[in-house]
Short mmCIF file of C-alpha atoms in Angstrom, two decimals:
data_model
loop_
_atom_site.label_atom_id
_atom_site.label_comp_id
_atom_site.label_asym_id
_atom_site.label_seq_id
_atom_site.Cartn_x
_atom_site.Cartn_y
_atom_site.Cartn_z
CA MET A 11 15.08 -25.88 13.32
CA ARG A 12 18.35 -27.21 13.79
CA LYS A 13 19.78 -30.13 11.23
CA LYS A 14 18.74 -33.48 11.48
CA GLY A 15 15.26 -32.01 12.25
CA LYS A 16 15.98 -31.49 16.08
CA PRO A 17 13.93 -28.13 17.14
CA ASN A 18 16.40 -25.19 17.87
CA PRO A 19 15.76 -24.16 21.83
CA ASN A 20 17.16 -20.29 21.08
CA GLN A 21 15.62 -19.81 18.28
CA ARG A 22 13.30 -16.34 18.23
CA PHE A 23 9.60 -15.89 17.09
CA PHE A 24 7.50 -12.72 16.16
CA SER A 25 4.23 -12.50 14.92
CA LEU A 26 2.85 -9.18 13.27
CA VAL A 27 0.40 -6.96 15.13
CA VAL A 28 -1.73 -4.41 13.55
CA SER A 29 -4.83 -2.96 15.81
CA LEU A 30 -6.43 0.14 15.02
CA GLU A 31 -8.45 2.82 17.61
CA ALA A 32 -9.75 5.24 17.87
CA GLU A 33 -9.10 7.92 21.00
CA THR A 34 -12.65 9.82 22.20
CA THR A 35 -12.05 12.97 22.67
CA ASN A 36 -11.86 12.56 26.56
CA GLY A 37 -8.78 10.41 25.93
CA GLN A 38 -10.31 6.95 25.93
CA LYS A 39 -9.26 4.59 23.78
CA HIS A 40 -11.36 1.29 22.24
CA CYS A 41 -10.27 -1.35 19.87
CA LEU A 42 -11.84 -1.14 16.78
CA ALA A 43 -10.08 -3.95 14.91
CA ALA A 44 -6.94 -6.07 15.70
CA CYS A 45 -5.06 -9.34 13.40
CA ILE A 46 -2.20 -11.48 14.50
CA SER A 47 -0.11 -13.26 11.84
CA GLU A 48 1.17 -16.49 12.68
CA ARG A 49 4.21 -17.15 14.11
CA ILE A 50 6.86 -15.50 11.81
CA ILE A 51 10.41 -18.03 12.20
CA VAL A 52 13.43 -15.22 12.28
CA ARG A 53 16.76 -16.54 10.82
CA ALA A 54 20.08 -15.78 12.03
CA SER A 55 23.60 -16.24 12.74
CA SER A 56 23.31 -16.32 16.72
CA PRO A 57 19.82 -15.41 18.22
CA SER A 58 21.83 -12.63 20.30
CA ASN A 59 21.66 -10.94 16.98
CA PHE A 60 18.33 -9.79 17.80
CA ASP A 61 18.31 -8.72 21.28
CA LEU A 62 19.52 -5.62 19.97
CA GLU A 63 15.77 -4.94 18.60
CA GLN A 64 14.22 -5.91 21.34
CA GLN A 65 15.34 -2.68 23.12
CA LEU A 66 13.29 -0.75 20.41
CA TRP A 67 9.91 -2.16 21.34
CA GLU A 68 8.08 -1.08 24.38
CA ARG A 69 4.68 -1.91 25.97
CA VAL A 70 2.36 1.47 25.96
CA ASP A 71 -0.38 -0.44 27.45
CA ASN A 72 -2.35 -3.49 27.91
CA SER A 73 -3.61 -3.32 23.60
CA SER A 74 -1.15 -1.38 22.41
CA ILE A 75 2.92 -2.21 21.91
CA ARG A 76 5.31 0.64 19.67
CA TYR A 77 8.37 0.10 17.39
CA MET A 78 10.92 3.04 16.77
CA GLY A 79 12.25 1.88 14.04
CA ASN A 80 10.84 1.55 10.47
CA VAL A 81 8.68 -1.27 9.67
CA GLY A 82 8.36 -3.42 7.21
CA ILE A 83 5.50 -5.06 5.55
CA ASN A 84 5.99 -7.39 2.32
CA ILE A 85 8.95 -5.90 1.60
CA GLU A 86 12.97 -6.22 2.22
CA ARG A 87 14.43 -3.08 3.69
CA PRO A 88 11.96 -0.46 4.83
CA ASP A 89 14.72 1.94 4.35
CA HIS A 90 12.75 4.72 2.94
CA ALA A 91 9.70 5.26 5.55
CA THR A 92 8.88 4.94 8.70
CA LEU A 93 6.25 2.08 7.34
CA ALA A 94 6.63 0.47 4.10
CA VAL A 95 4.55 -1.99 2.46
CA GLY A 96 5.17 -4.05 0.10
CA GLY A 97 1.81 -4.62 -2.46
CA ASN A 98 -1.56 -2.36 -1.78
CA VAL A 99 -3.05 -0.89 1.16
CA LEU A 100 -7.01 -1.12 2.59
CA VAL A 101 -7.75 1.67 4.35
CA SER A 102 -11.46 1.31 6.05
CA GLY A 103 -11.38 5.12 7.51
CA THR A 104 -9.44 7.75 6.48
CA LEU A 105 -5.46 8.72 6.46
CA ASN A 106 -5.22 12.36 8.20
CA HIS A 107 -2.37 15.65 8.22
CA TYR A 108 -2.56 17.45 10.53
CA SER A 109 -3.81 20.97 9.38
CA ASP A 110 -4.90 22.21 12.77
CA SER A 111 -3.57 26.05 12.47
CA ARG A 112 -2.72 25.86 16.23
CA VAL A 113 0.19 24.21 15.21
CA LYS A 114 0.96 25.87 12.43
CA GLU A 115 3.26 28.95 12.09
CA ASN A 116 4.33 31.89 9.57
CA ILE A 117 0.73 31.58 7.88
CA THR A 118 -0.27 33.08 4.86
CA ILE A 119 -2.83 32.92 2.04
CA ALA A 120 -1.21 31.64 -0.83
CA ASP A 121 -2.26 33.32 -4.04
CA CYS A 122 -5.02 30.28 -5.70
CA GLN A 123 -4.24 31.87 -9.06
CA GLU A 124 -0.79 31.60 -9.39
CA GLU A 125 -0.85 28.03 -7.77
CA LEU A 126 -3.36 27.61 -10.33
CA GLN A 127 -1.84 28.02 -12.79
CA LYS A 128 0.92 25.91 -11.86
CA VAL A 129 -1.45 23.05 -11.19
CA LYS A 130 -2.77 23.76 -15.18
CA GLN A 131 0.84 23.20 -16.01
CA LEU A 132 1.32 19.98 -14.83
CA ASN A 133 -0.18 16.41 -17.57
CA LEU A 134 -2.05 13.33 -16.49
CA TYR A 135 -0.67 9.71 -17.64
CA ASN A 136 -2.27 6.66 -17.98
CA TYR A 137 0.70 4.21 -17.29
CA SER A 138 2.23 0.98 -16.17
CA TYR A 139 5.07 0.40 -13.60
CA THR A 140 7.80 -1.76 -14.67
CA ASP A 141 7.46 -5.44 -14.11
CA GLU A 142 11.81 -4.86 -12.61
CA PHE A 143 9.78 -2.71 -10.39
CA CYS A 144 6.67 -4.11 -9.62
CA ASP A 145 7.86 -6.97 -8.97
CA TYR A 146 10.40 -4.97 -6.13
CA SER A 147 7.67 -2.61 -5.14
CA ASN A 148 4.80 -5.99 -5.11
CA ILE A 149 2.45 -4.29 -7.12
CA ASP A 150 -0.31 -6.57 -8.42
CA GLN A 151 -2.03 -3.70 -10.19
CA PRO A 152 0.89 -2.38 -12.40
CA GLU A 153 -1.42 -0.07 -14.83
CA GLN A 154 -2.15 3.93 -13.07
CA PHE A 155 -2.70 6.64 -13.54
CA GLY A 156 -1.16 10.53 -12.16
CA VAL A 157 1.51 12.69 -12.48
CA ILE A 158 5.09 11.91 -13.06
CA ALA A 159 7.22 13.22 -10.21
CA GLN A 160 9.85 14.67 -12.47
CA GLU A 161 8.01 16.56 -14.25
CA VAL A 162 5.95 17.57 -10.04
CA GLN A 163 9.43 18.64 -9.93
CA ASN A 164 9.76 21.26 -12.50
CA ILE A 165 6.75 22.91 -11.62
CA LEU A 166 6.40 22.20 -7.59
CA PRO A 167 9.38 21.29 -6.11
CA GLU A 168 8.64 21.21 -2.88
CA LEU A 169 5.19 18.14 -3.84
CA SER A 170 8.32 15.69 -5.42
CA ALA A 171 11.68 13.85 -3.62
CA THR A 172 13.39 11.31 -4.22
CA THR A 173 14.52 7.71 -2.40
CA GLU A 174 17.86 6.14 -1.11
CA LEU A 175 16.82 4.61 -4.28
CA ARG A 176 17.00 7.28 -6.15
CA ILE A 177 13.65 6.90 -7.06
CA TRP A 178 11.17 10.97 -7.73
CA LYS A 179 7.68 10.31 -5.55
CA VAL A 180 4.92 13.12 -4.96
CA VAL A 181 4.93 13.90 -1.63
CA ARG A 182 1.15 13.77 -0.85
CA SER A 183 0.93 14.96 2.48
CA ARG A 184 2.74 18.97 1.71
CA MET A 185 -0.56 19.63 0.69
CA SER A 186 -2.47 19.17 3.01
#
């Protein structure tokens, strides 16, 4: 809205569209579920600021669009991941990591005893996130159970990393 209650003819509106699709072995796609948000008003000093953003969106087919960049849901700056969600994520299905031998190389059998000894060195903790971190990350359940990333770094360095905010994290996707 412009001042004095008159609408801005150049105001941009966006909607968040999320769909879950299944692809059959013969390449057919089926939409299992889809949701669209209410219109979201995007504010900027000039509507032309969004022209560059439009180049990142691409229509794939009648039911899909693709965004070539980071997407944030309920988070101010999704700089640290392709999809950053501030809050809980409910997945009705599975999260998958590629583990097909056809896309891997230099495969060797790991020494399970050695790796098991490393895992046994890890402590498990009950803990609560700080109020400040819960507010920043939109965490509604601060009580957690798990490992401490700095300890993982000392024992299994390939399974830990830091974010742009210099916060340690455990990289679970490297365990596929």
